[in-house]
Each structure stands twice: as C-alpha cells, then as structure tokens.
mmCIF file of C-alpha atoms and ligand atoms in Angstrom:
data_model
loop_
_atom_site.group_PDB
_atom_site.id
_atom_site.type_symbol
_atom_site.label_atom_id
_atom_site.label_comp_id
_atom_site.label_asym_id
_atom_site.label_seq_id
_atom_site.Cartn_x
_atom_site.Cartn_y
_atom_site.Cartn_z
ATOM 1 C CA MET C 117 -3.121 110.462 -23.209
ATOM 2 C CA LYS C 118 -0.130 109.682 -24.572
ATOM 3 C CA LEU C 119 2.981 110.681 -22.403
ATOM 4 C CA GLN C 120 6.719 110.420 -23.405
ATOM 5 C CA LYS C 121 9.460 108.590 -21.012
ATOM 6 C CA ILE C 122 11.168 111.244 -19.422
ATOM 7 C CA THR C 123 14.277 110.465 -17.726
ATOM 8 C CA THR C 124 15.626 112.100 -14.788
ATOM 9 C CA ASP C 125 18.313 113.937 -17.789
ATOM 10 C CA SER C 126 15.079 116.113 -18.952
ATOM 11 C CA LEU C 127 14.052 116.981 -15.825
ATOM 12 C CA SER C 128 16.657 119.489 -16.221
ATOM 13 C CA THR C 129 14.595 121.553 -18.440
ATOM 14 C CA ARG C 130 11.484 123.690 -17.536
ATOM 15 C CA ALA C 131 8.878 121.592 -19.768
ATOM 16 C CA GLY C 132 10.820 117.983 -18.752
ATOM 17 C CA LEU C 133 9.575 119.040 -15.188
ATOM 18 C CA ALA C 134 6.791 120.075 -16.576
ATOM 19 C CA LYS C 135 6.016 117.239 -18.295
ATOM 20 C CA ALA C 136 6.786 114.511 -14.937
ATOM 21 C CA ILE C 137 4.025 116.870 -12.883
ATOM 22 C CA THR C 138 2.090 115.583 -15.058
ATOM 23 C CA TRP C 139 2.768 112.217 -14.246
ATOM 24 C CA VAL C 140 2.343 112.803 -10.650
ATOM 25 C CA GLU C 141 -0.840 114.175 -11.167
ATOM 26 C CA SER C 142 -2.316 111.922 -13.857
ATOM 27 C CA LYS C 143 -5.178 109.319 -13.010
ATOM 28 C CA ARG C 144 -3.701 106.678 -14.703
ATOM 29 C CA ALA C 145 -1.929 104.212 -12.224
ATOM 30 C CA ASP C 146 0.578 103.465 -14.763
ATOM 31 C CA HIS C 147 0.767 107.152 -15.146
ATOM 32 C CA GLN C 148 1.509 107.502 -11.728
ATOM 33 C CA GLN C 149 3.720 104.475 -11.717
ATOM 34 C CA ASN C 150 5.707 106.242 -14.240
ATOM 35 C CA ALA C 151 6.436 108.708 -12.042
ATOM 36 C CA ARG C 152 7.199 107.238 -9.277
ATOM 37 C CA ASP C 153 10.139 104.999 -10.774
ATOM 38 C CA LEU C 154 11.520 108.720 -11.729
ATOM 39 C CA LEU C 155 11.121 109.626 -8.428
ATOM 40 C CA SER C 156 13.394 106.501 -7.213
ATOM 41 C CA GLU C 157 15.667 107.432 -9.966
ATOM 42 C CA VAL C 158 16.291 110.633 -8.726
ATOM 43 C CA MET C 159 16.278 110.409 -5.383
ATOM 44 C CA ASP C 160 19.432 110.994 -4.650
ATOM 45 C CA LYS C 161 19.231 114.597 -5.636
ATOM 46 C CA THR C 162 16.340 115.318 -3.770
ATOM 47 C CA GLY C 163 15.580 116.283 -0.194
ATOM 48 C CA LYS C 164 18.429 119.106 -0.228
ATOM 49 C CA ALA C 165 15.527 122.562 -1.071
ATOM 50 C CA ILE C 166 14.669 124.384 1.872
ATOM 51 C CA ARG C 167 10.635 123.101 2.187
ATOM 52 C CA ILE C 168 8.654 126.678 3.573
ATOM 53 C CA GLY C 169 5.301 126.369 3.670
ATOM 54 C CA ILE C 170 2.741 129.454 3.816
ATOM 55 C CA THR C 171 -0.665 129.693 4.683
ATOM 56 C CA GLY C 172 -3.371 132.931 6.256
ATOM 57 C CA VAL C 173 -6.659 133.947 5.240
ATOM 58 C CA PRO C 174 -7.652 134.838 2.363
ATOM 59 C CA GLY C 175 -6.426 138.376 1.910
ATOM 60 C CA VAL C 176 -3.650 138.553 3.733
ATOM 61 C CA GLY C 177 -1.289 138.950 1.467
ATOM 62 C CA LYS C 178 0.077 135.759 0.406
ATOM 63 C CA SER C 179 0.058 135.852 -3.441
ATOM 64 C CA THR C 180 1.873 139.227 -2.899
ATOM 65 C CA PHE C 181 3.917 137.674 -0.923
ATOM 66 C CA ILE C 182 5.324 135.231 -1.910
ATOM 67 C CA ASP C 183 5.500 137.404 -5.617
ATOM 68 C CA ASN C 184 8.116 139.544 -3.680
ATOM 69 C CA PHE C 185 10.050 137.246 -0.945
ATOM 70 C CA GLY C 186 10.232 134.603 -4.148
ATOM 71 C CA SER C 187 12.210 137.153 -6.327
ATOM 72 C CA LEU C 188 14.528 138.303 -3.238
ATOM 73 C CA LEU C 189 15.745 134.688 -3.425
ATOM 74 C CA THR C 190 15.397 134.336 -6.977
ATOM 75 C CA SER C 191 17.085 137.824 -7.223
ATOM 76 C CA MET C 192 20.348 136.358 -4.657
ATOM 77 C CA GLY C 193 21.170 133.514 -6.689
ATOM 78 C CA HIS C 194 18.273 130.806 -5.714
ATOM 79 C CA LYS C 195 15.831 128.938 -7.344
ATOM 80 C CA VAL C 196 12.513 128.646 -6.274
ATOM 81 C CA ALA C 197 9.359 126.664 -6.733
ATOM 82 C CA VAL C 198 5.688 127.917 -5.693
ATOM 83 C CA LEU C 199 3.339 124.415 -5.132
ATOM 84 C CA ALA C 200 -0.373 124.938 -3.507
ATOM 85 C CA VAL C 201 -3.004 122.710 -1.502
ATOM 86 C CA ASP C 202 -5.576 123.615 -2.262
ATOM 87 C CA PRO C 203 -8.308 120.872 -0.936
ATOM 88 C CA THR C 204 -11.064 123.037 -2.917
ATOM 89 C CA SER C 205 -9.427 123.150 -6.153
ATOM 90 C CA ARG C 206 -12.325 120.413 -8.000
ATOM 91 C CA ARG C 207 -9.755 120.838 -11.608
ATOM 92 C CA SER C 208 -6.363 121.478 -12.492
ATOM 93 C CA GLY C 209 -6.015 125.377 -12.333
ATOM 94 C CA GLY C 210 -7.740 126.465 -9.508
ATOM 95 C CA SER C 211 -8.461 129.239 -6.922
ATOM 96 C CA ILE C 212 -5.096 129.093 -5.096
ATOM 97 C CA LEU C 213 -1.674 130.966 -7.654
ATOM 98 C CA GLY C 214 -4.839 130.079 -9.825
ATOM 99 C CA ASP C 215 -5.077 134.067 -10.897
ATOM 100 C CA LYS C 216 -1.126 134.950 -11.975
ATOM 101 C CA THR C 217 -1.499 138.687 -11.573
ATOM 102 C CA ARG C 218 -0.787 138.356 -8.306
ATOM 103 C CA MET C 219 2.843 136.955 -8.931
ATOM 104 C CA ASP C 220 3.413 138.920 -12.454
ATOM 105 C CA GLN C 221 7.174 139.154 -11.356
ATOM 106 C CA LEU C 222 8.055 135.486 -10.452
ATOM 107 C CA SER C 223 5.720 134.624 -13.348
ATOM 108 C CA VAL C 224 8.237 135.078 -15.938
ATOM 109 C CA ASP C 225 11.197 135.272 -13.653
ATOM 110 C CA GLN C 226 13.641 132.170 -15.340
ATOM 111 C CA ASN C 227 14.611 131.195 -12.039
ATOM 112 C CA ALA C 228 11.433 130.219 -10.611
ATOM 113 C CA PHE C 229 8.257 127.435 -11.267
ATOM 114 C CA ILE C 230 4.699 128.469 -10.315
ATOM 115 C CA ARG C 231 2.577 125.372 -10.222
ATOM 116 C CA PRO C 232 -0.954 125.862 -9.319
ATOM 117 C CA SER C 233 -2.909 122.863 -6.946
ATOM 118 C CA PRO C 234 -3.714 120.001 -7.744
ATOM 119 C CA ALA C 235 -6.895 119.219 -8.553
ATOM 120 C CA GLY C 236 -7.896 116.137 -5.905
ATOM 121 C CA ASP C 237 -11.090 114.933 -4.658
ATOM 122 C CA THR C 238 -9.651 113.846 -1.410
ATOM 123 C CA LEU C 239 -7.176 116.383 0.529
ATOM 124 C CA GLY C 240 -5.463 112.598 0.034
ATOM 125 C CA GLY C 241 -4.738 112.858 -2.847
ATOM 126 C CA VAL C 242 -3.907 116.299 -3.313
ATOM 127 C CA ALA C 243 -1.046 116.335 -0.388
ATOM 128 C CA ARG C 244 0.339 112.480 -2.660
ATOM 129 C CA LYS C 245 0.820 114.666 -5.733
ATOM 130 C CA THR C 246 2.257 117.807 -4.320
ATOM 131 C CA ARG C 247 4.244 115.519 -2.019
ATOM 132 C CA GLU C 248 5.318 114.077 -5.178
ATOM 133 C CA THR C 249 5.783 117.382 -7.294
ATOM 134 C CA LEU C 250 7.799 118.800 -4.000
ATOM 135 C CA LEU C 251 9.840 115.762 -4.686
ATOM 136 C CA MET C 252 10.648 116.585 -8.796
ATOM 137 C CA CYS C 253 10.989 120.615 -7.758
ATOM 138 C CA GLU C 254 14.229 119.008 -5.799
ATOM 139 C CA ALA C 255 15.157 116.880 -8.887
ATOM 140 C CA ALA C 256 15.476 119.199 -11.528
ATOM 141 C CA GLY C 257 17.438 121.758 -8.654
ATOM 142 C CA TYR C 258 14.641 123.656 -7.148
ATOM 143 C CA ASP C 259 16.682 124.558 -4.083
ATOM 144 C CA ILE C 260 14.044 126.979 -2.070
ATOM 145 C CA ILE C 261 10.477 125.287 -2.141
ATOM 146 C CA LEU C 262 7.630 127.532 -1.401
ATOM 147 C CA VAL C 263 4.064 125.858 -0.392
ATOM 148 C CA GLU C 264 1.120 127.818 -0.386
ATOM 149 C CA THR C 265 -2.112 126.898 1.371
ATOM 150 C CA VAL C 266 -5.370 128.266 2.420
ATOM 151 C CA GLY C 267 -7.320 127.217 6.125
ATOM 152 C CA VAL C 268 -9.489 124.993 4.968
ATOM 153 C CA GLY C 269 -10.342 122.079 7.324
ATOM 154 C CA GLN C 270 -7.415 120.099 7.400
ATOM 155 C CA SER C 271 -4.820 121.647 4.758
ATOM 156 C CA GLU C 272 -2.966 124.130 7.024
ATOM 157 C CA THR C 273 -1.687 120.295 8.825
ATOM 158 C CA VAL C 274 -1.017 118.432 6.299
ATOM 159 C CA VAL C 275 1.466 121.263 4.481
ATOM 160 C CA ALA C 276 3.128 121.795 7.578
ATOM 161 C CA ASP C 277 3.510 118.007 7.862
ATOM 162 C CA MET C 278 6.261 118.050 4.635
ATOM 163 C CA VAL C 279 7.911 121.510 4.285
ATOM 164 C CA ASP C 280 10.795 122.200 7.566
ATOM 165 C CA LEU C 281 9.130 125.159 8.591
ATOM 166 C CA PHE C 282 5.510 126.866 8.850
ATOM 167 C CA LEU C 283 5.210 130.299 8.249
ATOM 168 C CA VAL C 284 1.930 131.893 9.282
ATOM 169 C CA LEU C 285 0.807 135.570 7.776
ATOM 170 C CA MET C 286 -1.436 137.034 9.690
ATOM 171 C CA LEU C 287 -3.019 140.410 9.524
ATOM 172 C CA PRO C 288 -2.037 143.839 11.780
ATOM 173 C CA ASN C 289 -5.649 144.674 13.060
ATOM 174 C CA ALA C 290 -7.884 142.449 13.615
ATOM 175 C CA GLY C 291 -8.001 139.700 17.074
ATOM 176 C CA ASP C 292 -7.579 135.836 16.376
ATOM 177 C CA GLU C 293 -11.568 135.262 16.439
ATOM 178 C CA LEU C 294 -11.771 137.636 13.482
ATOM 179 C CA GLN C 295 -8.795 135.960 11.620
ATOM 180 C CA GLY C 296 -10.894 132.724 11.768
ATOM 181 C CA ILE C 297 -7.654 131.768 13.434
ATOM 182 C CA LYS C 298 -7.463 127.906 14.711
ATOM 183 C CA LYS C 299 -5.750 126.942 17.790
ATOM 184 C CA GLY C 300 -4.086 124.556 15.741
ATOM 185 C CA VAL C 301 -2.836 126.536 13.341
ATOM 186 C CA LEU C 302 -0.392 128.169 16.226
ATOM 187 C CA GLU C 303 0.600 124.676 17.071
ATOM 188 C CA VAL C 304 2.026 124.613 13.382
ATOM 189 C CA ALA C 305 3.603 127.812 13.318
ATOM 190 C CA ASP C 306 7.493 127.891 13.473
ATOM 191 C CA ILE C 307 7.293 131.689 12.312
ATOM 192 C CA ILE C 308 4.300 133.805 12.583
ATOM 193 C CA ALA C 309 5.052 137.472 10.387
ATOM 194 C CA VAL C 310 2.272 140.184 10.613
ATOM 195 C CA ASN C 311 1.465 140.928 6.817
ATOM 196 C CA LYS C 312 1.258 144.442 5.473
ATOM 197 C CA CYS C 313 3.063 146.580 8.197
ATOM 198 C CA ASP C 314 3.432 149.309 5.893
ATOM 199 C CA ILE C 315 -1.115 150.043 6.809
ATOM 200 C CA ASP C 316 -0.046 150.782 10.425
ATOM 201 C CA GLU C 317 3.019 150.045 12.326
ATOM 202 C CA LYS C 318 1.939 149.735 15.148
ATOM 203 C CA ALA C 319 -0.946 148.025 14.986
ATOM 204 C CA ALA C 320 1.501 145.614 13.441
ATOM 205 C CA LEU C 321 3.794 145.380 16.921
ATOM 206 C CA ARG C 322 0.886 145.310 18.625
ATOM 207 C CA ALA C 323 -0.854 142.034 16.880
ATOM 208 C CA ALA C 324 3.096 140.959 16.908
ATOM 209 C CA ARG C 325 2.839 141.344 20.579
ATOM 210 C CA HIS C 326 -0.608 139.277 21.147
ATOM 211 C CA TYR C 327 0.941 136.147 19.400
ATOM 212 C CA LYS C 328 3.970 136.001 21.109
ATOM 213 C CA ASN C 329 1.419 136.154 24.300
ATOM 214 C CA ALA C 330 0.205 133.562 22.792
ATOM 215 C CA LEU C 331 3.538 131.837 21.505
ATOM 216 C CA HIS C 332 4.681 131.714 25.185
ATOM 217 C CA ILE C 333 1.558 129.686 26.704
ATOM 218 C CA MET C 334 2.251 127.007 24.637
ATOM 219 C CA THR C 335 4.537 124.435 24.721
ATOM 220 C CA PRO C 336 6.743 124.596 21.263
ATOM 221 C CA ALA C 337 7.150 121.728 19.028
ATOM 222 C CA ASP C 338 10.049 121.881 18.320
ATOM 223 C CA PRO C 339 11.982 121.971 22.115
ATOM 224 C CA SER C 340 14.888 123.980 20.057
ATOM 225 C CA TRP C 341 12.882 126.272 18.192
ATOM 226 C CA LEU C 342 10.013 128.850 19.815
ATOM 227 C CA PRO C 343 9.056 130.114 16.812
ATOM 228 C CA PRO C 344 9.503 134.239 16.106
ATOM 229 C CA VAL C 345 6.937 136.786 15.209
ATOM 230 C CA ALA C 346 8.224 139.156 12.697
ATOM 231 C CA THR C 347 6.056 142.069 11.400
ATOM 232 C CA ILE C 348 6.796 142.301 7.306
ATOM 233 C CA SER C 349 5.756 144.057 4.202
ATOM 234 C CA GLY C 350 4.735 141.713 1.537
ATOM 235 C CA GLU C 351 3.593 144.346 -0.969
ATOM 236 C CA SER C 352 6.517 147.418 0.382
ATOM 237 C CA GLY C 353 9.529 143.945 1.230
ATOM 238 C CA ILE C 354 10.078 145.680 4.397
ATOM 239 C CA GLY C 355 11.375 142.715 6.474
ATOM 240 C CA LEU C 356 11.708 140.408 4.224
ATOM 241 C CA GLU C 357 15.626 140.260 4.068
ATOM 242 C CA GLN C 358 15.428 139.808 7.438
ATOM 243 C CA LEU C 359 12.746 137.069 7.465
ATOM 244 C CA TRP C 360 14.816 135.215 5.316
ATOM 245 C CA GLU C 361 17.210 135.382 7.515
ATOM 246 C CA THR C 362 15.376 133.861 10.482
ATOM 247 C CA ILE C 363 14.960 131.154 7.868
ATOM 248 C CA LYS C 364 17.954 130.396 8.286
ATOM 249 C CA LYS C 365 19.079 130.539 11.537
ATOM 250 C CA HIS C 366 15.785 127.943 11.715
ATOM 251 C CA GLU C 367 17.575 125.426 9.118
ATOM 252 C CA THR C 368 20.452 125.921 11.174
ATOM 253 C CA THR C 369 19.080 125.733 14.718
ATOM 254 C CA THR C 370 17.449 122.606 13.388
ATOM 255 C CA LYS C 371 19.786 120.508 11.743
ATOM 256 C CA GLN C 372 22.067 120.968 14.586
ATOM 257 C CA SER C 373 19.471 120.035 17.233
ATOM 258 C CA GLY C 374 18.392 117.063 14.778
ATOM 259 C CA SER C 375 14.620 117.982 14.667
ATOM 260 C CA HIS C 376 15.264 118.465 11.013
ATOM 261 C CA HIS C 377 16.149 115.273 10.558
ATOM 262 C CA LYS C 378 14.016 114.047 12.760
ATOM 263 C CA ARG C 379 10.974 116.221 11.789
ATOM 264 C CA ARG C 380 11.842 114.705 7.545
ATOM 265 C CA SER C 381 12.374 111.472 8.760
ATOM 266 C CA GLU C 382 8.389 111.044 10.699
ATOM 267 C CA GLN C 383 7.026 112.904 7.499
ATOM 268 C CA GLN C 384 8.579 109.726 5.399
ATOM 269 C CA LEU C 385 7.187 107.490 7.756
ATOM 270 C CA ARG C 386 4.033 109.064 8.090
ATOM 271 C CA TRP C 387 3.963 109.027 4.543
ATOM 272 C CA MET C 388 4.359 105.821 3.836
ATOM 273 C CA ASP C 389 2.370 104.526 6.164
ATOM 274 C CA SER C 390 -0.535 106.672 4.324
ATOM 275 C CA LEU C 391 0.705 105.630 1.008
ATOM 276 C CA ILE C 392 -0.264 101.940 2.593
ATOM 277 C CA SER C 393 -3.565 102.303 4.476
ATOM 278 C CA ASP C 394 -4.415 104.197 0.412
ATOM 279 C CA SER C 395 -3.125 101.122 -1.741
ATOM 280 C CA LEU C 396 -4.521 98.306 1.109
ATOM 281 C CA MET C 397 -8.294 100.022 0.884
ATOM 282 C CA THR C 398 -7.721 100.485 -2.865
ATOM 283 C CA ALA C 399 -7.172 96.781 -3.231
ATOM 284 C CA PHE C 400 -9.888 96.074 -0.126
ATOM 285 C CA THR C 401 -12.909 98.111 -2.537
ATOM 286 C CA HIS C 402 -11.913 96.303 -5.898
ATOM 287 C CA HIS C 403 -11.066 92.479 -3.923
ATOM 288 C CA SER C 404 -14.585 90.750 -5.947
ATOM 289 C CA GLY C 405 -16.003 88.696 -2.427
ATOM 290 C CA VAL C 406 -16.248 92.092 -0.510
ATOM 291 C CA GLU C 407 -17.435 94.505 -3.964
ATOM 292 C CA ALA C 408 -20.219 91.351 -4.356
ATOM 293 C CA ILE C 409 -21.741 92.030 -0.547
ATOM 294 C CA LEU C 410 -20.633 95.996 0.765
ATOM 295 C CA GLU C 411 -23.117 97.916 -0.554
ATOM 296 C CA ASP C 412 -25.403 95.183 1.194
ATOM 297 C CA VAL C 413 -23.448 94.951 4.384
ATOM 298 C CA LYS C 414 -22.981 98.898 4.361
ATOM 299 C CA ASN C 415 -26.843 99.159 4.674
ATOM 300 C CA ARG C 416 -27.373 96.608 7.049
ATOM 301 C CA VAL C 417 -24.401 98.737 9.293
ATOM 302 C CA ALA C 418 -26.699 101.732 8.392
ATOM 303 C CA LYS C 419 -29.451 100.722 9.696
ATOM 304 C CA GLY C 420 -28.029 99.145 12.185
ATOM 305 C CA GLN C 421 -29.197 95.602 11.718
ATOM 306 C CA LEU C 422 -25.455 94.511 11.752
ATOM 307 C CA PRO C 423 -22.647 95.991 14.927
ATOM 308 C CA ALA C 424 -19.885 97.861 12.608
ATOM 309 C CA SER C 425 -16.954 95.776 14.413
ATOM 310 C CA LYS C 426 -18.709 91.746 12.983
ATOM 311 C CA ALA C 427 -20.051 94.232 9.460
ATOM 312 C CA ALA C 428 -15.646 94.774 10.153
ATOM 313 C CA ASP C 429 -14.935 90.745 10.559
ATOM 314 C CA LEU C 430 -17.155 89.708 7.793
ATOM 315 C CA LEU C 431 -15.564 91.815 5.261
ATOM 316 C CA MET C 432 -11.769 91.523 5.895
ATOM 317 C CA ALA C 433 -12.606 87.831 5.791
ATOM 318 C CA LYS C 434 -13.889 87.809 2.856
ATOM 319 C CA PHE C 435 -11.092 89.782 1.445
ATOM 320 C CA ARG C 436 -8.268 87.629 3.068
ATOM 321 C CA ASP C 437 -9.985 84.407 0.813
HETATM 322 N N1 LIG X 73 -0.579 147.556 2.200
HETATM 323 C C1 LIG X 73 -0.303 146.364 2.413
HETATM 324 N N2 LIG X 73 -1.355 145.980 0.658
HETATM 325 C C2 LIG X 73 -0.823 144.086 1.282
HETATM 326 C C3 LIG X 73 -0.009 144.186 1.365
HETATM 327 N N3 LIG X 73 0.434 142.627 1.032
HETATM 328 C C4 LIG X 73 -0.868 142.532 -0.170
HETATM 329 N N4 LIG X 73 -1.569 143.562 -0.081
HETATM 330 C C5 LIG X 73 -3.029 144.221 -0.858
HETATM 331 O O1 LIG X 73 -3.764 143.082 -0.360
HETATM 332 C C6 LIG X 73 -4.914 142.929 -1.013
HETATM 333 C C7 LIG X 73 -4.397 141.005 -1.118
HETATM 334 O O2 LIG X 73 -3.172 140.546 -1.323
HETATM 335 P P1 LIG X 73 -3.340 139.219 -1.768
HETATM 336 O O3 LIG X 73 -1.732 139.081 -2.175
HETATM 337 O O4 LIG X 73 -4.070 138.502 -3.084
HETATM 338 O O5 LIG X 73 -3.707 137.823 -0.570
HETATM 339 P P2 LIG X 73 -3.713 136.247 -0.338
HETATM 340 O O6 LIG X 73 -3.656 136.129 0.849
HETATM 341 O O7 LIG X 73 -3.475 135.967 -1.879
HETATM 342 O O8 LIG X 73 -5.354 136.070 -0.968
HETATM 343 P P3 LIG X 73 -6.481 135.451 -1.177
HETATM 344 O O9 LIG X 73 -4.900 134.148 -2.856
HETATM 345 O O10 LIG X 73 -7.311 135.192 -1.614
HETATM 346 O O11 LIG X 73 -6.152 134.158 -0.295
HETATM 347 C C8 LIG X 73 -4.625 142.994 -2.608
HETATM 348 O O12 LIG X 73 -5.239 143.794 -2.441
HETATM 349 C C9 LIG X 73 -3.301 143.177 -2.217
HETATM 350 O O13 LIG X 73 -2.987 144.441 -2.935
HETATM 351 C C10 LIG X 73 0.605 144.566 1.943
HETATM 352 O O14 LIG X 73 2.301 144.147 2.581
HETATM 353 N N5 LIG X 73 0.987 145.715 2.438
HETATM 354 MG MG1 LIG X 74 -3.669 134.396 -3.718
#
C-alpha cells in the first residue's frame, strides 16, 4: 500500500484525517513512523478536546446514546469524533460502530467523524492506535472525543486511561450481577448514567439510588469529584442536556483542583512506558542471538528443566552481547 505524504494542512479535511489514521493503523513500520512524525508536528494542536470514554453492557444503548448525544453536541457548534476500542475486532470495521445504522444522524453529520475500532491482535496494539487517532482528531479540530468500548477483558481500564472522564451506562431494571458489572468498572466511573429511563422512570430512579449507595462506600479515585448518578434516555433525549452540563462541571472542577492536569500527565507517562516496553520486547525477540536460543529456552522453562529466573538471565545476557 502506497500512501502519500500527509502534511499538517491536510488534516483539515476529512479525507486527510482518514488518511492519517490509515497510517496510524497500518502494520508497516514506515507508515507508523510517518504517523508519529506527523503527530510530533501537530502536538501543539492537540490536548484541547474533552475526552470522554463510554461503556456499558451490550444492548444498554451506547450507539443510540452516542448518536443523539453527539448530535446534540454538534447542534451546539461542537465537532465530535467517535472512536471505539474493541479488542475482539480482528479486522477493521469490527463489531462496535460497524453498524452505522444505529448512528444514522451522526454518520451523515458534517461535524462528526466516526471511526470503527482498529483491528489488532492485542489490546495494547488497539490502545496505541486509538490514542494516536485521538490526537489526530484533536489536531484536525475535533473538540469532543467520544471513545466507546465494550466490557471485554481490560478494555474499560484501557479506555479510562486515555480519557478525562469515563461514563458508564447502566440498565434500570437489573442488578449488578445481571449486568455483569465488574467492581472495577465502578472504580473507573466518573459519571454513571442509568439509561432508558423513558421505559420506567421509577425503576430508573431506584437503580440510580442503588449505584449512589454503591459509590458512597468506595473511595473516589479523584478526591475532588464524587461520581454523580444521572438518569437519561439516549433514545428520547431525556437528561442529555443536563448530562452535558455535568460533564462540563467535571471539566471545570478537575481543572481547578489540578486533577485534570495530573491525570493527563500520568496517562502520557504510562503511555510512554508502555511504548518503551513494546519496542524493547520487539528488539529483544528480533535480536539474532536471542532468536537462536529462545524457543529452546522456552521449552526447557515450560518443562521445568530450567528456572524462569535463570532463563531470563541467560537471554538478557545474549541480548546485551
Ligand atoms: N426505550 C429505550 N430504548 C432504547 C434506548 N436506547 C437504546 N434503546 C434500544 O435498545 C436497543 C439496543 O440499543 P443500542 O444503542 O444498539 O445498544 P448498544 O449498547 O450500542 O448495543 P451493542 O452495540 O450491542 O453493545 C435498541 O433496540 C434500541 O432501540 C432508550 O433510551 N430507551
Ligand atoms: Mg452499539
């Protein structure tokens, strides 16, 4: 695949942005390098958006919510990018955001940009691509980034680690156990929204109380922000404007308390660490001396003939040669 060189200017068009993301998602090292070069050039144009992560069990109404909430935001003059992290998606155009029929308003909105989950063999790979795509979207002028994920494995933690605010959508009529809610999700939630309140308002309020109580007995991740619980209907639009007000309040509160800055700095540093680990691992496994004995050493460790610590020492010594 031959890709034309993209400049900072070309990010101002949708086609240019889409092409830059193709570079980010490409398996080829030179394409990835081009994407990184472009990112360094546009770095000062990034970081200004509100980054929002969204999760919830299948059927909770994520797509419907994003379609209506995103349209509300564009009607206020915002530019909205919608990304997804789906570690089960092996090829591009995977399950989440694959069916655009559920986002029929936003998919034809000139002020919205929807990108399905990148394909990837590992969650780490998908996360890297999504982070870089997020920055490209910011450089292209999108001021609100929505990152959708499903509750598969560690994907929620990974998304929570690339956004300013993590929104968890819940169903009104089911307990935690039925919703398969892992405690970890409540720990990373900045706002909980009980969705589909149009069906049964009382049930929605009851569920909201339940989550408020659950949150009260937990130590908030951010001392300046006790996660509120909203009741909304992504379909009919109930509570969406109020939810937006709450999101803006989260932004001002955390900016004032310093936790917004702290969270982003820590995310950047963790990201750098993980990129270093990845490239060290790649360099390690491709090192000719290591490659020559790696399989044999692994076999011996697996059979219990060689202690793992001894094996690691042996391989590292080869690597340093
Ligand atoms: N009554 C009501 N129904 C809703 C609401 N939001 C979504 N639905 C319905 O719930 C079903 C699932 O909605 P989706 O938006 O596809 O849910 P999702 O979370 O994206 O589902 P997955 O993509 O499978 O994870 C659809 O039939 C929607 O029409 C809502 O606020 N109220
Ligand atoms: Mg969906």
